[in-house]
PDB file of C-alpha atoms in Angstrom:
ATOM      1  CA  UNK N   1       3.359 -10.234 -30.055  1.00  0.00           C
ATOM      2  CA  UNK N   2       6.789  -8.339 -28.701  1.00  0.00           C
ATOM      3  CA  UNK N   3       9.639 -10.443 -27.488  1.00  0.00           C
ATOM      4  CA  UNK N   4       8.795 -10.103 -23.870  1.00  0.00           C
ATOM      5  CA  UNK N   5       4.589  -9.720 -23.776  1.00  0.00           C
ATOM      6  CA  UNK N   6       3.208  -7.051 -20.897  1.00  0.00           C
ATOM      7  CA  UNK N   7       2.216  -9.375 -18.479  1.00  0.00           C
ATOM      8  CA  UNK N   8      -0.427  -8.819 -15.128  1.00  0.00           C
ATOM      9  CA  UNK N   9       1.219  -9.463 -12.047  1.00  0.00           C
ATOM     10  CA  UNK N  10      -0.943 -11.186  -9.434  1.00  0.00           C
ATOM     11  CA  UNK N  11      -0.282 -10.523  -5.812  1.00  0.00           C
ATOM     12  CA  UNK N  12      -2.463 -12.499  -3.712  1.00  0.00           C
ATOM     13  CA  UNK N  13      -3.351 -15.769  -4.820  1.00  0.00           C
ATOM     14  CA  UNK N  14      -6.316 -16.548  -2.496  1.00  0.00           C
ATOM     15  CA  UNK N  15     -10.003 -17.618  -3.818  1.00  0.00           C
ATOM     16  CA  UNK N  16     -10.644 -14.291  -5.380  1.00  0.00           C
ATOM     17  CA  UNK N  17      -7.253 -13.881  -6.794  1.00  0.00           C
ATOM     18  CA  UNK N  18      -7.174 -17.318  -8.568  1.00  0.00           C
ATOM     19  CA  UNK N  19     -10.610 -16.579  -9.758  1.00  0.00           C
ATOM     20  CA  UNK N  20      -9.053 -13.522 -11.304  1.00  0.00           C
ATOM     21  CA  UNK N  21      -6.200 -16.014 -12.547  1.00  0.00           C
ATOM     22  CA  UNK N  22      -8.284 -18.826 -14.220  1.00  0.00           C
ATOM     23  CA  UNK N  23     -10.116 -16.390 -16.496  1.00  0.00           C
ATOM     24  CA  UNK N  24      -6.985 -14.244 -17.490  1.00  0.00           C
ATOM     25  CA  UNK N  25      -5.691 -17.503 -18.337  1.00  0.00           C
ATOM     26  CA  UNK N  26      -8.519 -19.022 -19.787  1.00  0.00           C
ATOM     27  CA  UNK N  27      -8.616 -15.947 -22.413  1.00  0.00           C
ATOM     28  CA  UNK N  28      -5.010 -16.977 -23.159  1.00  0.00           C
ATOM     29  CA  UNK N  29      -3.441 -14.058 -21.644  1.00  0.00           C
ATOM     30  CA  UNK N  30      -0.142 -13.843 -19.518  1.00  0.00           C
ATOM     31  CA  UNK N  31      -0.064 -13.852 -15.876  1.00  0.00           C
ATOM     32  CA  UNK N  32       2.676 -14.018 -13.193  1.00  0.00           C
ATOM     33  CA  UNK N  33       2.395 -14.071  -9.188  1.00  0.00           C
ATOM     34  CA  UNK N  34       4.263 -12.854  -6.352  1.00  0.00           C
ATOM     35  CA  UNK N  35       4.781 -15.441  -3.998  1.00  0.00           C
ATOM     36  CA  UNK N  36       4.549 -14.435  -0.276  1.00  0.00           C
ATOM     37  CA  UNK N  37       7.404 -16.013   0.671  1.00  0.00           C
ATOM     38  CA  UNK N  38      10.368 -16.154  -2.289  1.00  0.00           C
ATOM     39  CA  UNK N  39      11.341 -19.815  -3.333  1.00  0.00           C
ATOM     40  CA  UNK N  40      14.329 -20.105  -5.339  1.00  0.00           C
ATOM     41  CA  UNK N  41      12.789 -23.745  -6.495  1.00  0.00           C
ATOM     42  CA  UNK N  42       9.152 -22.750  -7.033  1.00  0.00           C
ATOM     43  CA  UNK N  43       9.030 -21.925 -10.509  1.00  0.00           C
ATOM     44  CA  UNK N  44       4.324 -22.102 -10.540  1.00  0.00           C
ATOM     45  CA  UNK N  45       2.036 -21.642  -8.060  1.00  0.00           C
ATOM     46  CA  UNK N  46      -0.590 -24.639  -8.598  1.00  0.00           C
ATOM     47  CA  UNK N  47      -3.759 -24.926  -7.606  1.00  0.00           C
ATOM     48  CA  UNK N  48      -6.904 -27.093  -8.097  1.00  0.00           C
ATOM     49  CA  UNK N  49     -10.008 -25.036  -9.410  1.00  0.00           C
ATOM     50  CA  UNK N  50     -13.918 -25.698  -9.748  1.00  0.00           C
ATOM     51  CA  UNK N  51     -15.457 -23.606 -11.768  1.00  0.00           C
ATOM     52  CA  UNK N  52     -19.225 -22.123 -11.890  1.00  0.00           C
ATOM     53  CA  UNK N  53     -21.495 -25.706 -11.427  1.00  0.00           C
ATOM     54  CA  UNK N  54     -18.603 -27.976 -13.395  1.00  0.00           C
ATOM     55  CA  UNK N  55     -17.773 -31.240 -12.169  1.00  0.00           C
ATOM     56  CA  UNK N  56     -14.452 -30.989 -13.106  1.00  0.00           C
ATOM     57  CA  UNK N  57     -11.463 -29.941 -10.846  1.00  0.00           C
ATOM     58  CA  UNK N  58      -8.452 -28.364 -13.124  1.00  0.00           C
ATOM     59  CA  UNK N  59      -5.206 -28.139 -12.392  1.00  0.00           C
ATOM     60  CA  UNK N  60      -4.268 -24.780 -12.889  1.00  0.00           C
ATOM     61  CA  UNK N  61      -0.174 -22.726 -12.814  1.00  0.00           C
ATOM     62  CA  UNK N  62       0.689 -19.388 -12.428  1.00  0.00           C
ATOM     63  CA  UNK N  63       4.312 -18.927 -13.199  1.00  0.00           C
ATOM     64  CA  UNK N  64       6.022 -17.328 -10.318  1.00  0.00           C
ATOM     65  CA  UNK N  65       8.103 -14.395 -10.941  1.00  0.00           C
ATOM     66  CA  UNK N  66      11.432 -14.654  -9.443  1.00  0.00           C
ATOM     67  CA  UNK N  67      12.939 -11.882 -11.571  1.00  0.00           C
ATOM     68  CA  UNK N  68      14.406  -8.681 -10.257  1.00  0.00           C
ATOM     69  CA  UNK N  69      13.550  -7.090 -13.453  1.00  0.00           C
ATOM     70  CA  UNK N  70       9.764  -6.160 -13.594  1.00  0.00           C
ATOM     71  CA  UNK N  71       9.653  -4.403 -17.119  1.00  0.00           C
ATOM     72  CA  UNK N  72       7.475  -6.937 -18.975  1.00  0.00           C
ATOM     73  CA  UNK N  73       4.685  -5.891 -16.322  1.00  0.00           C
ATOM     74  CA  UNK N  74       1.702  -4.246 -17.690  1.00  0.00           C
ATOM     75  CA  UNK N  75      -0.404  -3.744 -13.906  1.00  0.00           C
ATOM     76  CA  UNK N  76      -0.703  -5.310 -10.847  1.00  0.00           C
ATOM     77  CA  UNK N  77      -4.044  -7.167  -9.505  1.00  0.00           C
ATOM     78  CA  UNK N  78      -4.006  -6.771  -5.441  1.00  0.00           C
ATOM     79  CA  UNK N  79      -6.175  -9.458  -4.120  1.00  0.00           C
ATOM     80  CA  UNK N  80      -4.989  -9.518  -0.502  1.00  0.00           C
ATOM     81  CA  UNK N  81      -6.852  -8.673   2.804  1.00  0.00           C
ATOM     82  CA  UNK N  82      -7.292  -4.801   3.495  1.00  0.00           C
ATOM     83  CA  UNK N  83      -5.218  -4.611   6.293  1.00  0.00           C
ATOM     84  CA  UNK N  84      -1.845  -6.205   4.091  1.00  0.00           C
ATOM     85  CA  UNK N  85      -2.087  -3.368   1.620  1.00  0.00           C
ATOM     86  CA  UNK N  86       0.219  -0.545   3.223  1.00  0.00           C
ATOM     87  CA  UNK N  87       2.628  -4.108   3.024  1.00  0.00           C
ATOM     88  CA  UNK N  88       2.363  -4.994  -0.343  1.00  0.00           C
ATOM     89  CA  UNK N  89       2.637  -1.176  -1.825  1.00  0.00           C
ATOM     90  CA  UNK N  90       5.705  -1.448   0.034  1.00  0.00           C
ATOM     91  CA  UNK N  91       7.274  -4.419  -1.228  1.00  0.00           C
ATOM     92  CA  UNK N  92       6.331  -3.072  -4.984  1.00  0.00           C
ATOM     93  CA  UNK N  93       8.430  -0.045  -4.400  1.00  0.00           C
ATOM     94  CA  UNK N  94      11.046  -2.523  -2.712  1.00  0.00           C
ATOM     95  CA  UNK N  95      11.398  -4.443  -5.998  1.00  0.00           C
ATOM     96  CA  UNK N  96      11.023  -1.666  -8.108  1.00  0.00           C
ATOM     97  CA  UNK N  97       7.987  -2.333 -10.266  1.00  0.00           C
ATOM     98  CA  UNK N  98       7.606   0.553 -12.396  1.00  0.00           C
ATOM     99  CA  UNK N  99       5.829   3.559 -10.324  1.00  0.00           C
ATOM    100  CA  UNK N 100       3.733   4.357 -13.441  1.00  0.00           C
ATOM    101  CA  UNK N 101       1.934   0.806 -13.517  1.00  0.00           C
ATOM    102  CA  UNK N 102      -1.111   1.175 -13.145  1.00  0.00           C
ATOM    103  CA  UNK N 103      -2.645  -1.232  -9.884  1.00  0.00           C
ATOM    104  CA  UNK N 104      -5.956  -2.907  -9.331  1.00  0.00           C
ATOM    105  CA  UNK N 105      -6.875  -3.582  -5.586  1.00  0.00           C
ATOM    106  CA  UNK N 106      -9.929  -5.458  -4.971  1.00  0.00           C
ATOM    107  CA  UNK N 107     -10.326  -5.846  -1.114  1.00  0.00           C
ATOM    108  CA  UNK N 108     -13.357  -6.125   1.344  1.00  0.00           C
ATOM    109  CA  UNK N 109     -12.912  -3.932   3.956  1.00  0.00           C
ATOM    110  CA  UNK N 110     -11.714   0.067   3.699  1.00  0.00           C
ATOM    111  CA  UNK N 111      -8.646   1.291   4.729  1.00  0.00           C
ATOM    112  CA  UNK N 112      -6.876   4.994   3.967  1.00  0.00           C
ATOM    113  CA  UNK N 113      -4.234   4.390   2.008  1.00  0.00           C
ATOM    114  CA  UNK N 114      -2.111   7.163   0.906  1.00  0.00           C
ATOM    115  CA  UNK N 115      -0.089   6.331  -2.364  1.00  0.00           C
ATOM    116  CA  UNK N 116       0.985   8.229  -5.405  1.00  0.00           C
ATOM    117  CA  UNK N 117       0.817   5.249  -7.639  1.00  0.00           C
ATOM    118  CA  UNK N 118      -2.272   4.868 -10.036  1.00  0.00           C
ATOM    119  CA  UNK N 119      -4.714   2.611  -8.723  1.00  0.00           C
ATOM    120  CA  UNK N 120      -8.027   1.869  -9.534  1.00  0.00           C
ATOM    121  CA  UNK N 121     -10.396  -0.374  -7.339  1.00  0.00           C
ATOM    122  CA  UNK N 122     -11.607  -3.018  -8.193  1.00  0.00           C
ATOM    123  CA  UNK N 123     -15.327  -4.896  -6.800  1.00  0.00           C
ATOM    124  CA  UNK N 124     -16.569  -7.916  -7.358  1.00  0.00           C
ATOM    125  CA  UNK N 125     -19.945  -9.883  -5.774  1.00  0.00           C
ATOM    126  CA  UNK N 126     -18.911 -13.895  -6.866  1.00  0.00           C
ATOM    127  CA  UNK N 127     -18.983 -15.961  -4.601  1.00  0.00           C
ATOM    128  CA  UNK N 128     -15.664 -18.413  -3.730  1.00  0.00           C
ATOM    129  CA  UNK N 129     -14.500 -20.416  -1.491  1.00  0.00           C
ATOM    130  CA  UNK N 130     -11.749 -22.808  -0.734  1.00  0.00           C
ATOM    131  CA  UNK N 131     -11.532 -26.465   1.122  1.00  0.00           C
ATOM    132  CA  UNK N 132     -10.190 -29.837   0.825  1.00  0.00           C
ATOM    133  CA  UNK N 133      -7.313 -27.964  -1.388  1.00  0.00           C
ATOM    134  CA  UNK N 134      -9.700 -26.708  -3.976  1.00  0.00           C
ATOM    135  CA  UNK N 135     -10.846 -23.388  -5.160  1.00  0.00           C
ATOM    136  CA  UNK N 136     -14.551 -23.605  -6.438  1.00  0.00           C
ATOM    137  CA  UNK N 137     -16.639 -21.043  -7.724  1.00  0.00           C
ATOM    138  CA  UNK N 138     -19.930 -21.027  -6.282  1.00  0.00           C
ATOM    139  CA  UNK N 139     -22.050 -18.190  -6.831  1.00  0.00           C
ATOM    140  CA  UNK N 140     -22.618 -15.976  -9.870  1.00  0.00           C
ATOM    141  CA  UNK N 141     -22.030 -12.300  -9.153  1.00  0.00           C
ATOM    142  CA  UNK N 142     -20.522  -8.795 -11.004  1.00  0.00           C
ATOM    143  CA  UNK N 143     -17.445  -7.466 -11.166  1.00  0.00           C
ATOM    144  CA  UNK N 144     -16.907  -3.310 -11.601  1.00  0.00           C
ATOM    145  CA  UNK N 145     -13.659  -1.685 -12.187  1.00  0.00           C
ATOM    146  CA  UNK N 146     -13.076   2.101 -11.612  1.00  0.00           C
ATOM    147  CA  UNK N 147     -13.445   3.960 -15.403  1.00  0.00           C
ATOM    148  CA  UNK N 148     -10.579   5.505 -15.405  1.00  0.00           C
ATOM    149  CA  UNK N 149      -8.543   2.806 -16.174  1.00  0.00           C
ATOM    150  CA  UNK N 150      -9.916   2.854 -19.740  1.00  0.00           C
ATOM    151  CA  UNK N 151      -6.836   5.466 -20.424  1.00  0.00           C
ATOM    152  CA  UNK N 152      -5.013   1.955 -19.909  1.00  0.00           C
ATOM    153  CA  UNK N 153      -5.713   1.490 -23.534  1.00  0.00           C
ATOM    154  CA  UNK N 154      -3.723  -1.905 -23.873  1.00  0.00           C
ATOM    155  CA  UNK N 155      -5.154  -3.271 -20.385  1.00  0.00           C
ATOM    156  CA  UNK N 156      -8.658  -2.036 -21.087  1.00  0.00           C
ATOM    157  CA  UNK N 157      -8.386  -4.880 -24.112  1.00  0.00           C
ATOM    158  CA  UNK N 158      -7.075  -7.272 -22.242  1.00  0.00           C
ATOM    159  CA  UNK N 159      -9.728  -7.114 -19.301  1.00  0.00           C
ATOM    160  CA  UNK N 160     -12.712  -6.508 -21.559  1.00  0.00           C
ATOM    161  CA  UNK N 161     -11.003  -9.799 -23.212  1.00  0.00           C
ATOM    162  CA  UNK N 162     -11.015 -11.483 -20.151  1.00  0.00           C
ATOM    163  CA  UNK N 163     -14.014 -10.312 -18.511  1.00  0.00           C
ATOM    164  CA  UNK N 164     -16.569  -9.494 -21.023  1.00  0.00           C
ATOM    165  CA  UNK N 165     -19.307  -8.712 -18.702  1.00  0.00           C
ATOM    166  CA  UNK N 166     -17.199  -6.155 -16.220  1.00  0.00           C
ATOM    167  CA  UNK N 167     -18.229  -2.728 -15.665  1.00  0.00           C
ATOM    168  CA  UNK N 168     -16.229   0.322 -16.118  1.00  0.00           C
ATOM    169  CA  UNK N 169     -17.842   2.283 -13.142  1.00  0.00           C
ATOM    170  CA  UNK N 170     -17.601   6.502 -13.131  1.00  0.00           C
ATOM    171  CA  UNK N 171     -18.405   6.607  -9.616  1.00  0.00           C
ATOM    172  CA  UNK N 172     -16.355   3.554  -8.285  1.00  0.00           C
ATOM    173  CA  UNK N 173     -16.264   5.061  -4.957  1.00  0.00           C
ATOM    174  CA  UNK N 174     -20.192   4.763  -4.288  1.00  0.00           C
ATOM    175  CA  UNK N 175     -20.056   0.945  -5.671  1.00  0.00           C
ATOM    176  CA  UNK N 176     -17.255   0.429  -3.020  1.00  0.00           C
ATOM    177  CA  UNK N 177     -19.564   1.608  -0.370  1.00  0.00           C
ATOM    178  CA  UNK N 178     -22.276   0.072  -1.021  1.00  0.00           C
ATOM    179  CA  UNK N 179     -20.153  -3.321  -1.213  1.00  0.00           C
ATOM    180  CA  UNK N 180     -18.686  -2.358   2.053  1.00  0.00           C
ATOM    181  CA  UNK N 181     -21.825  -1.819   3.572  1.00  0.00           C
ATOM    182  CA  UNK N 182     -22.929  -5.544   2.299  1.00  0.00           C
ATOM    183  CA  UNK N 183     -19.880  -7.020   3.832  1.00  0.00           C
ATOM    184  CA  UNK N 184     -20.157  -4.944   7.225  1.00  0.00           C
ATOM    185  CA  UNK N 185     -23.722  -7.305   6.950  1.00  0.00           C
ATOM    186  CA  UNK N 186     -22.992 -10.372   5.522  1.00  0.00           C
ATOM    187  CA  UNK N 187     -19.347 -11.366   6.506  1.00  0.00           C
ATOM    188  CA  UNK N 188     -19.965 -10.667  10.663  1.00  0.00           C
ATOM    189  CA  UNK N 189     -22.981 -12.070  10.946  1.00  0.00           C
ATOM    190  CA  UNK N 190     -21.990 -15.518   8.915  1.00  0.00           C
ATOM    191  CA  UNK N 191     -18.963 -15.448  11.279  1.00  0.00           C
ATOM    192  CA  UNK N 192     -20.788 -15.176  14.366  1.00  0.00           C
ATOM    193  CA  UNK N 193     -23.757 -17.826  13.483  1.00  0.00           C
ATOM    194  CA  UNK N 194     -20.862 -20.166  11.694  1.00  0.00           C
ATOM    195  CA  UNK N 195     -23.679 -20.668   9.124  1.00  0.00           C
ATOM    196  CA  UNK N 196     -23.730 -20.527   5.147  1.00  0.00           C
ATOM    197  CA  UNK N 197     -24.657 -17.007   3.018  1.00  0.00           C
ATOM    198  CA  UNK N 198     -27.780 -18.473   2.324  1.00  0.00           C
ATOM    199  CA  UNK N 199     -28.728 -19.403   6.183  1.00  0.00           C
ATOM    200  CA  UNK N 200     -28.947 -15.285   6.919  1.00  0.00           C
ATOM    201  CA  UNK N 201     -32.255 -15.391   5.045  1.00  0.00           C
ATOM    202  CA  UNK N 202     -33.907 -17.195   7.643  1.00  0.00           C
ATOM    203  CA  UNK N 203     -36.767 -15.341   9.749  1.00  0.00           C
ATOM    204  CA  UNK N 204     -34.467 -15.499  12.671  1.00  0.00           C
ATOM    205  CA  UNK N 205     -32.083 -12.959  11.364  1.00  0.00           C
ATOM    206  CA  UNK N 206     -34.730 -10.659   9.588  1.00  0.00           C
ATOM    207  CA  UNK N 207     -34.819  -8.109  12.386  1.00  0.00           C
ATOM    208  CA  UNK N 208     -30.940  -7.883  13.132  1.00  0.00           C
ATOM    209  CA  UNK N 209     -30.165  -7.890   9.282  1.00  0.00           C
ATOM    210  CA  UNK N 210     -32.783  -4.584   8.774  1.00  0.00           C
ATOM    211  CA  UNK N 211     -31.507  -3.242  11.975  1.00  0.00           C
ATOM    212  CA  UNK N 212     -27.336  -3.377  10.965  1.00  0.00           C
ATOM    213  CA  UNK N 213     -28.644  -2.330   7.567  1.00  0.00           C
ATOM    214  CA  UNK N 214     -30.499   1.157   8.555  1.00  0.00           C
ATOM    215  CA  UNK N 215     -27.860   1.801  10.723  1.00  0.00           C
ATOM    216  CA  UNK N 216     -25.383   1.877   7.664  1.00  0.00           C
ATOM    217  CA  UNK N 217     -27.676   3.912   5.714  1.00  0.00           C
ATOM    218  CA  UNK N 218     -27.773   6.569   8.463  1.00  0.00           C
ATOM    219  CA  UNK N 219     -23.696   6.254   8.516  1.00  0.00           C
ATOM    220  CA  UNK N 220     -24.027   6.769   4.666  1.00  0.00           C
ATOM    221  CA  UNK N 221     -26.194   9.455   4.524  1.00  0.00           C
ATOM    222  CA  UNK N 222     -24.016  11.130   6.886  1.00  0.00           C
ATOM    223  CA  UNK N 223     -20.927  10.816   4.392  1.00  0.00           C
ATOM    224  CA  UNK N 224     -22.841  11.750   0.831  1.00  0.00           C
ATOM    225  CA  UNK N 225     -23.723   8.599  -0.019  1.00  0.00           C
ATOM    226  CA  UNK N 226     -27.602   8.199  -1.826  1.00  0.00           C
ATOM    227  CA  UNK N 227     -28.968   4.890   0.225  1.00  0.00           C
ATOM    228  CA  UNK N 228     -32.033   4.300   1.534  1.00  0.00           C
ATOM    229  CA  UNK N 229     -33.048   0.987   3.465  1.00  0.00           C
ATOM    230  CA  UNK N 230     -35.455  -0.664   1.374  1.00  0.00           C
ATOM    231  CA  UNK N 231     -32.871  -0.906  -1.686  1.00  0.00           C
ATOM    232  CA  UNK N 232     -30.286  -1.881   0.655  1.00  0.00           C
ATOM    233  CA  UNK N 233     -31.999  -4.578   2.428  1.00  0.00           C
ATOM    234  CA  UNK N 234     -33.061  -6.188  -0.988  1.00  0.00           C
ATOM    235  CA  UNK N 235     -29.380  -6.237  -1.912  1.00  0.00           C
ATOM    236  CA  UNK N 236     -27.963  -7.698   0.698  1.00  0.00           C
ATOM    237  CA  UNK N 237     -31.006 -10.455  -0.004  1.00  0.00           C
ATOM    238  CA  UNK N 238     -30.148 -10.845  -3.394  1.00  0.00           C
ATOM    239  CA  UNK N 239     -25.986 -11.733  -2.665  1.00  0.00           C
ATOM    240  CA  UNK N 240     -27.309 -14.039   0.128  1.00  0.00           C
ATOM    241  CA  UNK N 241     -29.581 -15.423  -2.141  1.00  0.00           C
ATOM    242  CA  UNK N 242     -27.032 -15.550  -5.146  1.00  0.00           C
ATOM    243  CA  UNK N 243     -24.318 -17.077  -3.107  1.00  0.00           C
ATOM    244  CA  UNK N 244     -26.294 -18.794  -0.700  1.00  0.00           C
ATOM    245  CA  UNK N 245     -23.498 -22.183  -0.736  1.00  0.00           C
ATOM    246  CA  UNK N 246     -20.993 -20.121  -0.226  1.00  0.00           C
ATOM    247  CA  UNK N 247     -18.743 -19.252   2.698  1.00  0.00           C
ATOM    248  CA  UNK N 248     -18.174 -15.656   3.603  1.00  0.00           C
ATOM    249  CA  UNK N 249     -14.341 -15.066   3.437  1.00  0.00           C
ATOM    250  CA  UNK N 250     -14.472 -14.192   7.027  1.00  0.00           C
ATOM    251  CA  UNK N 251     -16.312 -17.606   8.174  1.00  0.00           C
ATOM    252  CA  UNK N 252     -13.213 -18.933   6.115  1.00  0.00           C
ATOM    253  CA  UNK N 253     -10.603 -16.999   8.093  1.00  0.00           C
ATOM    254  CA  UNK N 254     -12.139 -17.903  11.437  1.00  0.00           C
ATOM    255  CA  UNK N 255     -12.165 -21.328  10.535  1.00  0.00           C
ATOM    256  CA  UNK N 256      -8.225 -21.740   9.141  1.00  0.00           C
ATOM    257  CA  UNK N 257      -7.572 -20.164  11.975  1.00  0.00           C
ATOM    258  CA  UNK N 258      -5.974 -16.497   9.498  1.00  0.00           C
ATOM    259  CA  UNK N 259      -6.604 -12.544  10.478  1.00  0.00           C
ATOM    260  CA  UNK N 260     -10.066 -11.441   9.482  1.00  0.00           C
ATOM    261  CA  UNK N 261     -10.759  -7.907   8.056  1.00  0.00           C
ATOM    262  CA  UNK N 262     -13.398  -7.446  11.045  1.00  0.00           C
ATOM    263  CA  UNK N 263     -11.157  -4.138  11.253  1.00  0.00           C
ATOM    264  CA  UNK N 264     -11.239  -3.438   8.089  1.00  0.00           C
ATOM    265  CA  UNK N 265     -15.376  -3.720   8.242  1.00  0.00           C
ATOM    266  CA  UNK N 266     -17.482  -3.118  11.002  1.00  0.00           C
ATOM    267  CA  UNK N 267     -14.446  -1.605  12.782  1.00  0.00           C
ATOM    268  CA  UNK N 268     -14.170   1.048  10.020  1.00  0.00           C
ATOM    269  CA  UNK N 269     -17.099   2.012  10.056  1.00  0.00           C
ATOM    270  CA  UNK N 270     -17.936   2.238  13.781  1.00  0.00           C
ATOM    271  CA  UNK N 271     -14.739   5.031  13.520  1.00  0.00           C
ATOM    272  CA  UNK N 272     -16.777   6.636  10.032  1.00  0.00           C
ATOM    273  CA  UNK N 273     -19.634   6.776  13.173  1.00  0.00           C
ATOM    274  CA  UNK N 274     -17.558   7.880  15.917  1.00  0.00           C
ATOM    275  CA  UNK N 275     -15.875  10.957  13.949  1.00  0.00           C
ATOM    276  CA  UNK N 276     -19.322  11.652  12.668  1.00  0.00           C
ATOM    277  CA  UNK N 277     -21.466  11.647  15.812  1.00  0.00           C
ATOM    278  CA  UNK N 278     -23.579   8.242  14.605  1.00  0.00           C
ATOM    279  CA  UNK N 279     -24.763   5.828  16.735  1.00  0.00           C
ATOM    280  CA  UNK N 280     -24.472   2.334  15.200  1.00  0.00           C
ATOM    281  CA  UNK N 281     -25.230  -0.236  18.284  1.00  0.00           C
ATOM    282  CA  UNK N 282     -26.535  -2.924  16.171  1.00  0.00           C
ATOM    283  CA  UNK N 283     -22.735  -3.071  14.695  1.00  0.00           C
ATOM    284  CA  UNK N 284     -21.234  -2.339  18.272  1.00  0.00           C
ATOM    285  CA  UNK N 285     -23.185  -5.170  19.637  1.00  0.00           C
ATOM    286  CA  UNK N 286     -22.375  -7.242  16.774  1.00  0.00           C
ATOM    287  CA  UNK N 287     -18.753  -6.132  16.548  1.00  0.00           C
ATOM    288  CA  UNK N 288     -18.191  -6.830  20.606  1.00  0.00           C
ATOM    289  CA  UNK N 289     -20.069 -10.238  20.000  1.00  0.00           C
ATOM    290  CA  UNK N 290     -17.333 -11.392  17.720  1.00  0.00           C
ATOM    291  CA  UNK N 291     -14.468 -10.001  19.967  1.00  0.00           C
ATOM    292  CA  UNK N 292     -15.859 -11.615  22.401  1.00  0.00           C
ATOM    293  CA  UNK N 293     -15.844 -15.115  20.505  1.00  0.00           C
ATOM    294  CA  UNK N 294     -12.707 -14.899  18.323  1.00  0.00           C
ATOM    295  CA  UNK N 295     -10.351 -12.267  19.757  1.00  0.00           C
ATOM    296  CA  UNK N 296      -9.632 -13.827  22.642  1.00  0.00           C
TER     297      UNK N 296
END
C-alpha cells in the first residue's frame, strides 16, 4: 500500500451515506467525510448503526478530513438531497479537490446540473432509516452504478470489493428514471398518509397508486423512456413490499422538521409535463395536497 492510500471522500453522511460508509469500511477500505459545518476539534464523525435484521448496534467513525490538501482522494460519494448539489460541486471546487476525480451522486429527486467534472450516478433501492440516534438498515434492495466508471480501474476494485452484488449499468439514465418515477410514488404518498412503505399496499391506495403510476408512464413515454403500467405498478409493489418497515426519506424529513426533495420529485416532473404538453393531475392533486399540509 503507498504512503498516503487513495481514499473515498464521503459528503453527506445521512442514512444512505453511512450505509455507503459501513460497508466501505467493513471491506477494510479507507474513507473520509466532509463535515457540513468545519470543526477544528472533530477529528470522526460517529454514529450508531443496525445492520440488515442484527441485533446489534455498532459504533461506527469516519475520520473527518480537515486537510486543505485533497491529493490522497481517489472519488467522491455525494449522498446529499438533490436540491444541495449545485452547493456541494461548489464547495469541491472551493477546496480544490482535484477536477479529474471522478464523483458518485446518488440522490432521489432530478435536478439539471451542469458540471464538467466526471460523475457517474449512482441508484440504490435499500431501505434506511434513522431514529432514537441510530441508523438501521431495514430493507434489502440493489444498488446500480453508471458503467462507465469501470475506466476507474483502481475504484472499480475497490467498489466491486465493497459491494459485490452492484451493477455496472450501460444505460444508467433509464434506471434513474425509473427510480425517480418510484419515488415521485412512494415518497409523497407516505408523506401525506404519515404511514410506513408497507401501509401503501393497502386496498385503499390501489386506485391512486395505478392512477400516479400511468400518469408517469405517459410523462415517460413522452421523453423516450420504454415503460408501460403493468411493469411499473408491480415495481413500485415489490419496493413497498421489500421495505415495507421502512420510512420513506421524505416521511423522515417532514417529521425532523428538514427540506424535502418534493421539488426535486413530483415538482420535476410536473415541469417534464408542463414543457411537454402532459397532463399529470393525479401528481398535481397530490403535489397541492402536500403544499397544502407542509408548506405552510
Amino acid at each position: 500500500m503507498s504512503e498516503h492510500p487513495k481514499q473515498l471522500l464521503l459528503v453527506g453522511a445521512g442514512a444512505i451515506g453511512q450505509l455507503i460508509a459501513h460497508q466501505w469500511q467493513c471491506a477494510k477500505l479507507p474513507i473520509v467525510t466532509l463535515p457540513r459545518s468545519p470543526s477544528p476539534h472533530a477529528d470522526f464523525f460517529d454514529y450508531h448503526f443496525r445492520d440488515y435484521q442484527s441485533a446489534r448496534t455498532e459504533l461506527c467513525r469516519i475520520p473527518i478530513i480537515n486537510d486543505s490538501d485533497f491529493s490522497s482522494i481517489q472519488a467522491v460519494f455525494i449522498a446529499v438531497k438533490a436540491y444541495d448539489l449545485e452547493s456541494v460541486f461548489r464547495r469541491l471546487d472551493t477546496l480544490g479537490v482535484p477536477h479529474d476525480r471522478p464523483i458518485i451522486c446518488a440522490h432521489n429527486g432530478l435536478v439539471d446540473l451542469t458540471t464538467s467534472r466526471p460523475c457517474y450516478t449512482w441508484i440504490t433501492t435499500h431501505g434506511v432509516t434513522r431514529s432514537n440516534r441510530v441508523t438501521e438498515h431495514k430493507g434489502l434492495g440493489s444498488d446500480w452504478i453508471d458503467a462507465r466508471i469501470q475506466h476507474h480501474q483502481q475504484l472499480t476494485e475497490q467498489l466491486h470489493t465493497a459491494f459485490p452484488k452492484l451493477h455496472f449499468d450501460a444505460d444508467i439514465k433509464a434506471r434513474q428514471w425509473q427510480k425517480f418515477c418510484l419515488n415521485c410514488v412512494i415518497n409523497p404518498l407516505t408523506a401525506v398518509n404519515q404511514c410506513l412503505n408497507g401501509e401503501l399496499l393497502k386496498e385503499q391506495y390501489h386506485e391512486q397508486r395505478r392512477m400516479l403510476v400511468s400518469e408517469l408512464v405517459s410523462l415517460s413515454q413522452a421523453l423516450g423512456y420504454r415503460l408501460n403500467t403493468a411493469d411499473l405498478l408491480v415495481l413500485v409493489e415489490q419496493v413497498c413490499e421489500a421495505t415495507a418497515e421502512n420510512q420513506s426519506s421524505m416521511l423522515s424529513d417532514i417529521k425532523a422538521n428538514r427540506k424535502t426533495e418534493i421539488k426535486a420529485l413530483t415538482g420535476y416532473a410536473l415541469k417534464k409535463a408542463a414543457e411537454l404538453g402532459v397532463n399529470l393531475p393525479t401528481h398535481a392533486a397530490l403535489y397541492h395536497q402536500f403544499n397544502q399540509l407542509y408548506l405552510r
